[in-house]
């Protein structure tokens, strides 16, 4: 049933929409090379790069659209790309 | 107990907004509404009303600000007329679609061009499909009472729709009449405070209001407004009853008011202040032994189809007066609606009083004569110059 | 840890890959925090974040129409004041009221509503996310489109070579309103943008920030270049970063040596029709502008 005035009561419900399927290129982050400058974290339009419990940055491929801003902005070339196989 | 003031319609509207203890007012001046928002500014400046008064730069922003305020959970009021209402047009649909119980006074005035500051009802009639409840009042007392009632109707959980209370420009807005002002505590007791459950902006409950209505949900939201309009008919009647119990004033059954219908074969149907003139004519004719009735339509939206059919079941000559014209169809909006629900009756339509043209007692009498003699449905422009 | 970790702008939104507007929203909310109400004008950001029943917003959010994000926010701000005072709502919490609109919704159709809200002194922050054209409807020119940029309504033809008018200076017009805080920012400088948002929110009254966000679709460049191009806009002096606090103007980022505008222009399809002569003309125009600002 449509809510009154189509109000959305569940904050951040867009997480149901897995935009990872949009990708043509997959960024791969090499944790060993990462200097934790946070560039990839802060510039990601999806917020798809987050710290894991060990303090390493990880790419969430459920949402990563493959824009590769992270790769372009990485100062130490810790991020590379591979073509997605369909 | 209560106070009687001799005041204009716009002052009565301002008094009502004060009594309703509105939280936010956003308004822009326009003739003949201006004296209402001036009065409210005075109330706020003197500390008689504790409200935020936003002096917006246009009517479009007036309605936008009211929507923002109502969506935050505030009781809001604005007032406008004519071109101002037309400028609000876009936002009217958004106010109702977002289910926000905003109350607005409309000082009915003709639409340009040519520019004309005088009364007719084209401005609010042009907004009939906007999802707003429309109440047309007959006098200044009803203006005050209807605005108070409007909050009770709009904020009802079964309704949650905005309401415009329409009063005829100059005829009511600038004419003084004795108006009984109820005690503020009694109005507060009648209305309670506005505590919305469906829509309010609060960081403790982050909701998204006004999202993209994709084809998968849009029709349902429109149907919901239609259903709320239907439920509003019952709510308007109940509010009229409860108001009458508490304040000893009553306006028909809330939706329509019948006047001398019992023995009348000829019935006039009209909205707004002209009903006062019609009642006078009916009383005069009664003295001569002639029975003519009036069915005053108080709420044009929701349109009280069932009540109209019931009240007019015995009438044969139906004269519908319209202070508006649907150009290209040569009928007024009320005339069109009446013809669509009274299929087997003679329904003549009279276009009257556009742009402040006087509607005289003789005009009313000529309408009665005409409808009684007419053989079929006809449209007549009354009082046109050669 | 340089940046707050709280994500108030959720993934799953429908922004293009490499969308600059999404970066604006994410950074804005990181700076503003959860006690924020957003009034969003119709446009890319509104459309891509809220197709019913999904929303990317984790703060209260309202959209009413295109030209009135500021007027809607005026009502929100007034309601908060009234409800705090009359009914003790929000328990003395400081709530940030932020209106956000694109360059079309701000510099063009929403200009009157914005001017009114700023002039009236509401305690609100207005964010103009500037991608220099109507991107949501398919890249039509706005008054914020820069000189000679090609859009679908200012195409590069044989007689008219793209947009024939210079970019409207909305930040300076806002400064002329005498409001306490005006700034320009760019998503390629997130610390600078977030610092400006925080500073703006610490000041009572109307505040305005114009944030440049390159648009991969509208400007015509590969999505990974969004940040790089924004950086070049600043490094060339095409989009200077400054703030005006209580009337006092201050450049917040001064490139050591301005790069030639050619480096910025040549990366984008919207400028691909430019001749060396055209580029020279733009360079001269930018040099004059920068001289005025002390860049």
XYZ file of C-alpha atoms in Angstrom:
767
model
C 0.000 0.000 0.000
C 1.268 3.460 -0.888
C 1.885 5.577 2.211
C -0.015 8.821 2.744
C 1.419 11.534 0.450
C 3.970 8.889 -0.594
C 6.013 9.802 2.473
C 9.047 7.536 2.911
C 9.358 6.559 6.565
C 12.460 4.381 6.270
C 15.614 6.526 6.183
C 18.287 5.439 3.712
C 16.037 2.804 2.129
C 17.908 3.274 -1.166
C 20.320 0.607 0.125
C 17.808 -1.869 -1.329
C 18.942 -0.746 -4.755
C 22.225 -2.511 -5.420
C 23.924 -0.254 -7.943
C 26.931 -2.544 -8.242
C 25.298 -4.097 -11.301
C 25.972 -0.854 -13.204
C 29.746 -1.443 -13.267
C 31.750 -1.996 -16.411
C 35.095 -1.644 -14.602
C 35.860 -2.978 -11.151
C 38.316 -1.050 -8.990
C 40.669 -3.290 -6.967
C 42.297 -1.834 -3.872
C 45.677 -3.210 -2.829
C 45.664 -2.824 0.951
C 49.444 -3.290 1.086
C 50.029 -0.233 -1.044
C 47.340 1.887 0.674
C 48.666 4.816 2.726
C 45.207 5.622 4.180
C 45.097 9.154 2.833
C 41.278 8.773 2.710
C 41.004 10.241 -0.788
C 39.060 7.247 -2.097
C 36.870 7.261 1.007
C 35.879 10.913 0.805
C 35.517 11.256 -2.963
C 33.375 8.163 -3.537
C 29.927 9.415 -4.709
C 28.343 6.272 -3.275
C 30.115 6.088 0.051
C 30.993 2.593 -1.126
C 34.514 2.647 0.309
C 34.519 2.127 4.052
C 37.005 1.116 6.732
C 36.843 -2.455 7.953
C 37.432 -3.579 11.538
C 41.231 -3.609 10.936
C 41.231 -0.041 9.722
C 41.724 -1.042 6.093
C 39.628 0.535 3.356
C 37.368 -1.860 1.477
C 35.243 -1.406 -1.604
C 31.610 -2.463 -1.305
C 30.893 -3.971 -4.714
C 27.164 -4.071 -3.944
C 27.075 -0.327 -4.553
C 30.293 0.614 -6.386
C 29.200 1.875 -9.841
C 32.735 1.655 -11.166
C 33.259 5.372 -11.753
C 36.953 4.923 -10.834
C 37.296 8.312 -9.136
C 39.059 6.336 -6.380
C 41.631 5.023 -8.829
C 42.166 8.448 -10.353
C 42.595 10.117 -6.957
C 44.816 7.497 -5.320
C 48.251 9.134 -4.852
C 50.124 5.793 -4.605
C 48.389 3.790 -7.362
C 46.992 1.315 -4.861
C 43.793 1.015 -6.918
C 43.721 -0.658 -10.331
C 40.827 -1.619 -12.600
C 39.690 -4.794 -14.284
C 36.860 -5.170 -16.776
C 33.745 -6.814 -15.326
C 32.986 -10.171 -16.888
C 29.264 -10.496 -17.565
C -19.375 36.142 27.705
C -18.403 36.678 24.123
C -17.645 39.957 22.488
C -19.432 41.523 19.501
C -17.292 43.618 17.190
C -18.462 45.537 14.134
C -15.781 44.498 11.658
C -14.984 43.726 8.033
C -14.703 40.229 6.573
C -10.922 40.439 6.425
C -10.786 41.444 10.096
C -13.093 38.555 10.935
C -10.676 36.234 9.129
C -7.716 37.660 11.040
C -9.604 37.303 14.336
C -10.284 33.660 13.464
C -6.621 32.929 12.715
C -5.730 34.519 16.049
C -8.341 32.445 17.859
C -6.943 29.325 16.169
C -3.572 30.291 17.691
C -1.736 29.716 14.423
C 2.023 29.112 14.642
C 3.186 30.391 11.259
C 1.713 32.976 8.899
C 3.273 33.591 5.491
C 1.548 36.219 3.435
C 1.866 38.745 0.672
C -0.466 41.725 0.237
C -3.062 41.880 -2.544
C -6.330 43.751 -2.892
C -8.873 42.979 -1.447
C -7.135 40.590 0.977
C -4.604 43.075 2.349
C -6.468 44.262 5.417
C -6.494 40.672 6.710
C -2.715 40.297 6.707
C -2.305 43.842 8.045
C -4.521 42.963 10.968
C -2.544 39.788 11.622
C 0.739 41.727 11.493
C -0.742 44.055 14.098
C -1.742 41.119 16.337
C 1.780 39.694 16.137
C 3.427 43.098 16.652
C 1.300 43.714 19.753
C 1.939 40.273 21.182
C -1.749 39.359 20.911
C -0.812 36.389 18.732
C 2.334 34.330 19.282
C 3.242 33.360 15.719
C 6.092 33.598 13.239
C 5.021 35.997 10.523
C 6.990 35.499 7.285
C 6.763 38.546 5.051
C 7.367 36.677 1.813
C 8.211 38.239 -1.526
C 5.346 36.582 -3.469
C 2.265 34.425 -3.086
C 4.197 31.511 -4.552
C 6.607 31.786 -1.657
C 3.708 32.352 0.762
C 2.274 28.955 -0.092
C 5.746 27.363 -0.253
C 6.565 28.653 3.221
C 3.186 27.469 4.554
C 3.926 24.033 3.101
C 7.380 23.994 4.728
C 5.900 25.081 8.054
C 2.968 22.655 7.941
C 5.329 19.831 6.962
C 7.292 20.636 10.106
C 4.141 20.308 12.197
C 3.012 23.904 12.609
C -0.522 25.264 12.280
C -0.340 27.691 9.379
C -2.437 30.446 7.828
C -2.256 32.565 4.723
C -4.602 34.696 2.680
C -4.725 35.816 -0.913
C -6.929 36.778 -3.862
C -7.144 36.636 -7.632
C -3.710 36.950 -9.284
C -2.086 35.912 -6.016
C -4.076 32.701 -5.930
C -3.229 32.125 -9.594
C 0.458 32.563 -8.789
C 0.059 29.970 -6.023
C -1.562 27.519 -8.424
C 1.433 25.185 -8.647
C 1.843 25.047 -4.881
C -1.860 24.419 -4.194
C -1.635 20.967 -5.753
C 1.529 20.297 -3.764
C -0.075 21.335 -0.458
C -2.943 18.892 -0.941
C -0.771 16.164 -2.455
C 1.502 16.378 0.588
C -1.623 16.195 2.791
C -0.933 19.359 4.757
C -3.840 21.001 6.617
C -3.118 24.609 5.653
C -5.987 27.087 5.971
C -6.235 30.040 3.613
C -8.628 32.944 3.291
C -9.415 33.790 -0.321
C -10.879 37.228 -0.962
C -12.685 36.384 -4.192
C -11.721 38.738 -7.004
C -11.828 38.654 -10.793
C -8.834 37.484 -12.805
C -7.003 39.666 -15.338
C -7.167 40.676 -18.178
C -8.371 43.302 -18.112
C -7.118 43.857 -14.595
C -10.033 44.186 -12.225
C -9.882 44.326 -8.448
C -13.584 43.718 -7.879
C -15.498 40.633 -6.940
C -16.335 37.456 -8.721
C -15.374 33.854 -7.921
C -13.320 32.951 -10.970
C -10.061 32.867 -8.958
C -11.008 30.090 -6.539
C -13.190 28.257 -9.065
C -10.136 28.002 -11.318
C -8.529 26.000 -8.487
C -11.395 23.580 -8.033
C -9.286 20.543 -9.038
C -6.369 21.418 -6.761
C -7.396 19.051 -3.951
C -8.357 21.883 -1.596
C -11.600 21.906 0.313
C -13.482 25.060 -0.684
C -15.968 26.760 1.622
C -17.925 29.769 0.300
C -19.329 32.013 3.023
C -22.305 34.335 3.048
C -21.322 36.918 5.652
C -18.584 38.053 8.015
C -19.742 35.940 10.947
C -19.576 32.875 8.756
C -16.085 33.918 7.666
C -14.837 33.823 11.241
C -16.711 30.646 12.105
C -15.651 28.850 8.912
C -11.964 29.551 9.411
C -12.151 28.082 12.900
C -14.083 25.094 11.536
C -11.580 24.800 8.682
C -8.760 23.874 11.057
C -10.928 21.258 12.717
C -11.800 19.780 9.317
C -8.330 20.022 7.742
C -6.494 18.505 10.715
C -8.918 15.602 11.113
C -6.974 12.356 10.570
C -9.636 11.221 8.104
C -9.153 14.343 6.007
C -5.656 15.927 6.180
C -6.350 18.323 3.333
C -5.937 22.081 3.026
C -8.990 24.333 3.147
C -9.693 27.645 1.464
C -12.400 29.809 2.950
C -13.703 32.032 0.175
C -15.417 35.334 0.825
C -16.554 37.817 -1.770
C -14.078 40.635 -2.293
C -15.264 44.090 -1.118
C -18.836 42.858 -0.609
C -17.620 41.040 2.524
C -13.940 41.933 2.818
C -14.595 45.667 3.106
C -18.080 45.808 4.605
C -18.528 46.008 8.348
C -21.017 43.767 10.113
C -21.483 42.822 13.734
C -19.468 39.673 14.394
C -19.558 37.648 17.599
C -16.022 36.795 18.683
C -15.886 33.675 20.818
C -13.586 33.430 23.796
C -10.105 32.231 22.886
C -10.146 29.392 25.466
C -13.346 28.006 24.010
C -11.891 27.959 20.511
C -8.701 26.326 21.792
C -10.806 23.761 23.548
C -12.750 23.128 20.328
C -9.657 22.824 18.137
C -6.987 21.372 20.392
C -3.370 21.648 19.216
C -2.133 20.306 15.897
C -0.109 17.157 16.540
C 0.408 15.501 13.161
C 1.281 11.829 13.038
C 1.857 11.433 9.317
C 4.160 14.321 8.462
C 6.552 16.416 10.499
C 10.227 17.158 10.048
C 12.244 16.127 13.069
C 15.818 14.813 13.208
C 14.597 12.201 15.682
C 12.414 10.698 12.945
C 14.068 11.333 9.580
C 11.356 10.997 6.960
C 11.375 11.917 3.283
C 8.467 14.178 2.276
C 7.724 14.932 -1.344
C 9.685 12.170 -3.110
C 9.424 11.270 -6.772
C 5.983 9.730 -7.324
C 6.907 7.051 -9.805
C 4.120 5.647 -12.058
C 3.879 2.734 -9.632
C 2.529 4.944 -6.814
C 1.238 8.192 -8.315
C -2.314 7.091 -9.100
C -2.733 5.670 -5.609
C -1.771 9.008 -4.031
C -4.390 10.792 -6.162
C -7.018 8.222 -5.203
C -6.144 8.733 -1.559
C -6.865 12.458 -1.888
C -10.195 11.686 -3.568
C -11.096 9.307 -0.729
C -10.130 11.938 1.843
C -12.421 14.410 0.035
C -15.240 11.905 0.275
C -14.630 11.369 4.015
C -14.461 15.157 4.439
C -18.183 15.424 3.643
C -19.012 13.553 6.836
C -16.384 15.426 8.840
C -17.655 18.828 7.638
C -21.172 17.920 8.775
C -19.933 16.711 12.160
C -17.830 19.811 12.694
C -20.806 22.003 11.795
C -22.897 20.145 14.405
C -20.255 20.286 17.114
C -19.651 23.949 16.381
C -23.349 24.674 16.685
C -23.553 22.876 20.038
C -20.646 24.864 21.401
C -21.105 28.256 19.777
C -24.832 28.272 18.893
C -24.341 29.033 15.218
C -24.983 26.659 12.371
C -24.602 26.743 8.596
C -27.144 24.371 7.061
C -25.778 20.868 7.315
C -22.269 22.178 6.734
C -22.232 21.319 3.050
C -25.413 22.998 1.875
C -27.998 25.310 3.394
C -31.653 25.011 2.401
C -33.848 28.129 2.531
C -37.601 27.942 1.982
C -37.327 24.753 -0.057
C -40.401 22.956 1.264
C -43.105 24.416 -0.970
C -40.929 25.797 -3.720
C -41.061 24.521 -7.283
C -38.504 27.143 -8.300
C -35.132 26.987 -6.567
C -32.090 29.170 -6.943
C -28.687 27.605 -6.372
C -25.776 29.904 -5.515
C -22.625 30.417 -3.449
C -21.350 33.263 -1.311
C -22.739 36.668 -0.391
C -25.307 36.827 -3.185
C -27.298 34.337 -1.121
C -28.086 37.195 1.275
C -29.749 39.144 -1.557
C -31.560 36.026 -2.754
C -32.960 35.363 0.725
C -34.255 38.939 0.840
C -36.027 38.480 -2.494
C -37.473 35.133 -1.361
C -38.910 36.791 1.765
C -40.432 39.598 -0.312
C -42.035 37.151 -2.756
C -43.366 35.080 0.126
C -45.312 38.130 1.306
C -46.926 38.179 -2.135
C -47.794 34.502 -1.750
C -45.099 33.207 -4.081
C -42.800 30.414 -2.906
C -39.231 30.371 -4.188
C -36.376 28.437 -2.560
C -32.609 28.743 -2.257
C -30.058 26.002 -1.980
C -26.828 27.593 -0.914
C -23.768 25.512 -1.771
C -21.320 26.055 1.085
C -18.661 23.552 0.053
C -17.942 23.466 -3.642
C -15.218 20.875 -2.945
C -16.017 18.274 -1.804
C -19.127 18.713 -3.961
C -22.217 17.597 -2.007
C -23.861 15.619 -4.816
C -26.061 13.450 -2.626
C -27.381 16.328 -0.518
C -28.121 18.444 -3.586
C -30.070 15.632 -5.249
C -32.052 15.047 -2.080
C -32.840 18.723 -1.433
C -33.844 19.380 -5.045
C -35.847 16.228 -5.639
C -39.167 18.108 -5.762
C -38.020 21.252 -7.548
C -38.684 21.659 -11.255
C -37.247 25.066 -12.133
C -33.618 25.201 -11.086
C -31.689 28.426 -11.560
C -27.964 28.157 -10.946
C -26.055 31.401 -10.416
C -22.355 31.512 -11.259
C -19.870 34.302 -10.576
C -17.472 32.592 -12.941
C -17.479 31.405 -16.520
C -15.908 28.380 -18.169
C -14.921 30.081 -21.390
C -15.621 27.947 -24.405
C -18.491 26.091 -22.703
C -20.705 29.105 -21.912
C -21.541 27.876 -18.424
C -20.254 28.540 -14.960
C -18.622 25.805 -12.901
C -21.600 25.354 -10.589
C -23.916 25.221 -13.592
C -21.818 22.468 -15.151
C -21.722 20.422 -11.933
C -25.478 20.816 -11.352
C -26.343 19.785 -14.906
C -24.166 16.700 -14.517
C -25.995 15.472 -11.413
C -29.573 16.630 -12.179
C -30.010 14.900 -15.505
C -33.817 14.910 -15.761
C -34.455 18.431 -14.574
C -34.512 21.843 -16.148
C -31.326 23.559 -15.013
C -30.725 27.071 -16.273
C -27.407 28.769 -15.693
C -27.051 32.495 -14.981
C -23.682 34.172 -15.304
C -23.766 37.066 -12.863
C -21.614 39.655 -11.174
C -18.356 39.181 -13.088
C -15.675 41.698 -12.150
C -17.851 43.462 -9.600
C -21.007 43.951 -11.704
C -23.817 44.544 -9.197
C -26.388 41.811 -8.734
C -29.586 43.673 -8.014
C -32.896 42.596 -6.563
C -34.377 43.106 -10.028
C -31.724 40.786 -11.490
C -32.750 38.062 -9.060
C -36.435 38.575 -9.878
C -35.703 38.429 -13.618
C -33.807 35.161 -13.103
C -36.809 33.684 -11.289
C -39.143 34.798 -14.094
C -36.821 33.451 -16.723
C -36.315 30.000 -15.238
C -40.034 29.528 -14.725
C -40.732 30.304 -18.383
C -37.712 28.590 -19.922
C -38.519 25.478 -21.894
C -35.080 23.961 -21.761
C -31.666 24.380 -20.142
C -30.337 27.789 -21.058
C -27.396 29.987 -20.148
C -28.068 33.695 -19.626
C -25.542 36.437 -18.923
C -27.386 38.689 -16.500
C -26.955 42.468 -16.441
C -24.860 42.774 -19.610
C -24.778 46.236 -21.182
C -25.838 46.778 -24.769
C 41.073 9.877 10.691
C 40.468 13.059 8.755
C 36.780 12.743 7.975
C 33.721 11.865 10.074
C 32.593 8.307 9.385
C 28.849 8.746 9.811
C 27.059 8.203 6.475
C 23.853 10.223 6.389
C 23.623 9.919 2.608
C 22.979 6.304 1.735
C 24.272 4.366 -1.262
C 21.863 2.917 -3.798
C 20.869 6.329 -5.175
C 20.473 6.713 -8.951
C 23.190 9.318 -9.562
C 25.376 8.665 -12.611
C 28.697 6.895 -11.973
C 31.058 9.673 -10.899
C 28.217 12.056 -9.959
C 29.473 15.286 -8.414
C 26.089 16.194 -6.896
C 26.180 12.996 -4.815
C 29.592 14.031 -3.503
C 28.159 17.437 -2.533
C 25.342 15.783 -0.588
C 27.619 13.290 1.135
C 30.185 15.904 2.197
C 27.479 18.355 3.216
C 25.857 15.861 5.569
C 29.193 14.755 6.978
C 29.840 18.384 7.907
C 26.317 19.230 9.082
C 25.576 16.077 11.074
C 22.274 14.429 11.856
C 20.430 17.370 13.420
C 19.739 18.747 9.988
C 16.625 19.280 7.884
C 17.078 19.458 4.114
C 14.812 21.369 1.731
C 15.687 20.142 -1.754
C 14.728 21.894 -4.983
C 13.570 19.805 -7.928
C 16.591 18.682 -9.919
C 19.101 15.882 -10.351
C 19.802 15.480 -6.642
C 16.114 15.296 -5.706
C 15.216 12.901 -8.515
C 18.129 10.525 -8.116
C 17.768 10.226 -4.334
C 14.038 9.727 -3.813
C 12.226 7.494 -6.304
C 9.372 6.209 -4.080
C 9.665 4.061 -1.972
C 13.415 4.537 -1.719
C 15.309 7.448 -0.236
C 19.042 8.009 0.099
C 18.447 10.496 2.925
C 18.980 9.646 6.573
C 18.036 13.127 7.738
C 14.565 14.676 7.511
C 14.087 15.882 3.974
C 11.449 17.788 2.042
C 10.936 18.555 -1.613
C 8.037 20.699 -2.771
C 8.895 22.268 -6.156
C 11.668 23.628 -8.347
C 11.818 27.353 -7.650
C 11.176 27.432 -3.938
C 13.677 25.450 -1.862
C 14.515 28.673 -0.007
C 10.870 29.640 0.596
C 10.056 26.117 1.766
C 13.053 26.248 4.106
C 11.791 29.635 5.383
C 8.623 27.893 6.498
C 10.560 25.056 8.115
C 12.780 27.502 9.991
C 9.827 29.605 11.146
C 7.941 26.503 12.269
C 10.898 25.279 14.315
C 11.126 28.660 16.047
C 7.405 28.754 16.774
C 7.185 25.140 17.935
C 10.239 25.546 20.185
C 8.851 28.687 21.752
C 5.188 27.741 22.037
C 5.337 24.027 22.647
C 8.839 23.211 23.819
C 9.491 20.949 20.835
C 13.000 19.855 19.792
C 14.219 20.306 23.401
C 16.495 23.290 22.688
C 18.354 21.213 20.099
C 20.075 23.342 17.472
C 18.652 22.223 14.145
C 20.394 23.110 10.898
C 17.951 24.140 8.208
C 19.646 23.670 4.847
C 18.136 24.418 1.460
C 19.848 22.912 -1.538
C 19.286 23.533 -5.222
C 21.147 23.252 -8.498
C 22.296 26.241 -10.510
C 19.006 26.372 -12.435
C 16.947 26.123 -9.246
C 19.121 28.785 -7.627
C 20.390 31.289 -10.191
C 17.335 31.180 -12.473
C 13.895 29.950 -11.447
C 14.552 29.994 -7.689
C 16.338 33.322 -7.645
C 13.445 35.402 -6.287
C 12.652 32.879 -3.585
C 16.341 32.736 -2.600
C 16.702 36.512 -2.536
C 13.592 36.803 -0.382
C 14.766 34.194 2.102
C 18.243 35.724 2.401
C 16.861 39.260 2.764
C 14.429 38.192 5.493
C 17.255 36.952 7.656
C 16.130 33.356 8.217
C 18.586 31.197 10.113
C 19.368 28.875 7.231
C 22.138 27.756 4.932
C 21.524 27.693 1.208
C 23.734 25.391 -0.858
C 23.877 25.951 -4.598
C 25.295 22.844 -6.223
C 26.624 24.294 -9.402
C 27.076 22.051 -12.425
C 26.610 24.939 -14.794
C 23.491 23.793 -16.703
C 20.105 22.070 -16.369
C 21.445 18.537 -16.138
C 18.246 16.813 -15.001
C 16.375 17.772 -18.163
C 19.325 16.991 -20.422
C 21.964 19.735 -20.300
C 20.271 23.025 -21.158
C 22.010 26.320 -20.441
C 21.315 28.186 -17.221
C 22.504 31.643 -16.240
C 25.337 29.820 -14.461
C 26.613 28.250 -17.683
C 30.050 29.719 -18.444
C 30.992 31.690 -21.533
C 31.342 29.534 -24.676
C 30.298 26.268 -23.060
C 28.134 24.192 -25.385
C 24.822 22.895 -24.013
C 21.750 21.579 -25.821
C 20.234 25.085 -25.845
C 23.521 26.911 -26.393
C 25.006 24.602 -28.994
C 28.237 25.346 -30.805
C 26.967 26.289 -34.249
C 28.568 27.945 -37.192
C 27.211 31.357 -36.189
C 26.952 31.173 -32.394
C 29.819 29.424 -30.625
C 28.173 28.007 -27.528
C 26.949 30.103 -24.582
C 27.199 33.767 -25.501
C 26.947 35.248 -21.998
C 29.362 35.055 -19.071
C 28.513 33.026 -15.952
C 26.209 34.849 -13.539
C 28.004 35.613 -10.291
C 25.454 34.386 -7.779
C 27.799 34.342 -4.770
C 28.573 38.036 -5.178
C 24.878 38.839 -5.605
C 24.219 37.004 -2.350
C 27.031 38.992 -0.724
C 25.234 42.155 -1.851
C 22.330 41.046 0.368
C 24.595 41.814 3.317
C 24.201 38.350 4.807
C 26.788 37.254 7.397
C 28.406 34.473 5.388
C 28.945 33.744 1.708
C 31.439 31.271 0.285
C 32.408 29.407 -2.839
C 33.671 25.841 -2.669
C 34.444 22.885 -4.892
C 34.029 19.174 -4.208
C 37.666 18.603 -5.132
C 38.603 20.402 -1.896
C 36.522 18.487 0.658
C 38.267 19.865 3.759
C 37.673 23.399 2.534
C 34.017 22.757 1.646
C 33.268 20.979 4.924
C 35.025 23.650 6.955
C 32.876 26.277 5.218
C 29.680 24.336 5.901
C 30.616 24.017 9.568
C 31.526 27.662 9.847
C 28.299 28.703 8.109
C 26.240 26.569 10.477
C 27.947 28.129 13.491
C 26.723 31.567 12.402
C 23.139 32.683 13.041
C 21.239 34.105 10.075
C 21.233 33.465 6.353
C 24.298 31.826 4.784
C 25.076 30.916 1.189
C 27.630 28.532 -0.298
C 28.066 27.962 -4.025
C 29.804 24.637 -4.571
C 31.140 23.696 -7.978
C 30.620 20.065 -8.934
C 31.735 18.811 -12.296
C 29.154 16.701 -14.119
C 30.414 13.777 -16.151
C 27.318 13.615 -18.370
C 26.829 17.326 -18.950
C 30.422 18.401 -19.302
C 31.533 15.380 -21.281
C 34.464 13.689 -19.596
C 35.154 10.180 -18.235
C 33.594 9.665 -14.785
C 36.903 9.129 -12.989
C 37.869 12.746 -13.799
C 35.161 14.455 -11.677
C 37.561 15.472 -8.915
C 40.493 16.185 -11.214
C 38.471 18.593 -13.340
C 37.118 20.376 -10.281
C 40.666 20.810 -9.074
C 41.664 22.284 -12.432
C 38.739 24.744 -12.299
C 40.258 26.084 -9.099
C 43.930 25.831 -10.112
C 43.273 27.803 -13.321
C 41.364 30.518 -11.473
C 38.188 29.752 -13.403
C 36.402 29.018 -10.127
C 38.108 30.863 -7.248
C 37.554 29.643 -3.694
C 36.745 32.394 -1.218
C 34.566 33.356 1.688
C 32.969 36.624 2.697
C 32.409 36.786 6.414
C 30.561 39.840 7.682
C 31.532 41.647 4.513
C 35.194 40.714 4.702
C 36.491 38.988 1.586
C 39.166 36.328 1.874
C 40.602 33.944 -0.712
C 40.682 30.528 0.949
C 42.842 28.786 -1.621
C 45.484 30.526 -3.687
C 47.176 28.441 -6.370
C 50.962 28.944 -6.239
C 50.885 29.588 -9.958
C 47.651 29.612 -11.925
C 47.521 26.910 -14.589
C 46.526 27.874 -18.128
C 42.735 27.566 -18.672
C 43.485 25.371 -21.673
C 44.324 22.463 -19.363
C 40.826 22.638 -17.900
C 38.940 23.332 -21.118
C 40.582 20.659 -23.248
C 39.355 17.859 -20.996
C 35.679 18.574 -21.635
C 33.436 17.910 -24.606
C 31.422 21.065 -23.959
C 34.481 23.082 -24.960
C 35.779 20.948 -27.778
C 34.658 23.461 -30.433
C 36.994 26.131 -29.054
C 39.778 27.435 -31.283
C 43.110 28.651 -29.916
C 41.727 32.147 -30.376
C 38.648 31.327 -28.285
C 40.801 29.849 -25.543
C 42.969 32.956 -25.591
C 39.849 35.074 -25.146
C 38.715 33.019 -22.177
C 42.215 33.153 -20.678
C 42.150 36.948 -20.889
C 38.727 37.130 -19.297
C 39.815 34.863 -16.430
C 43.069 36.811 -15.959
C 41.069 40.014 -15.517
C 38.677 38.391 -13.071
C 41.524 36.912 -11.031
C 43.299 40.230 -10.915
C 40.216 41.768 -9.314
C 40.156 39.046 -6.664
C 43.917 39.146 -6.055
C 44.614 35.687 -7.461
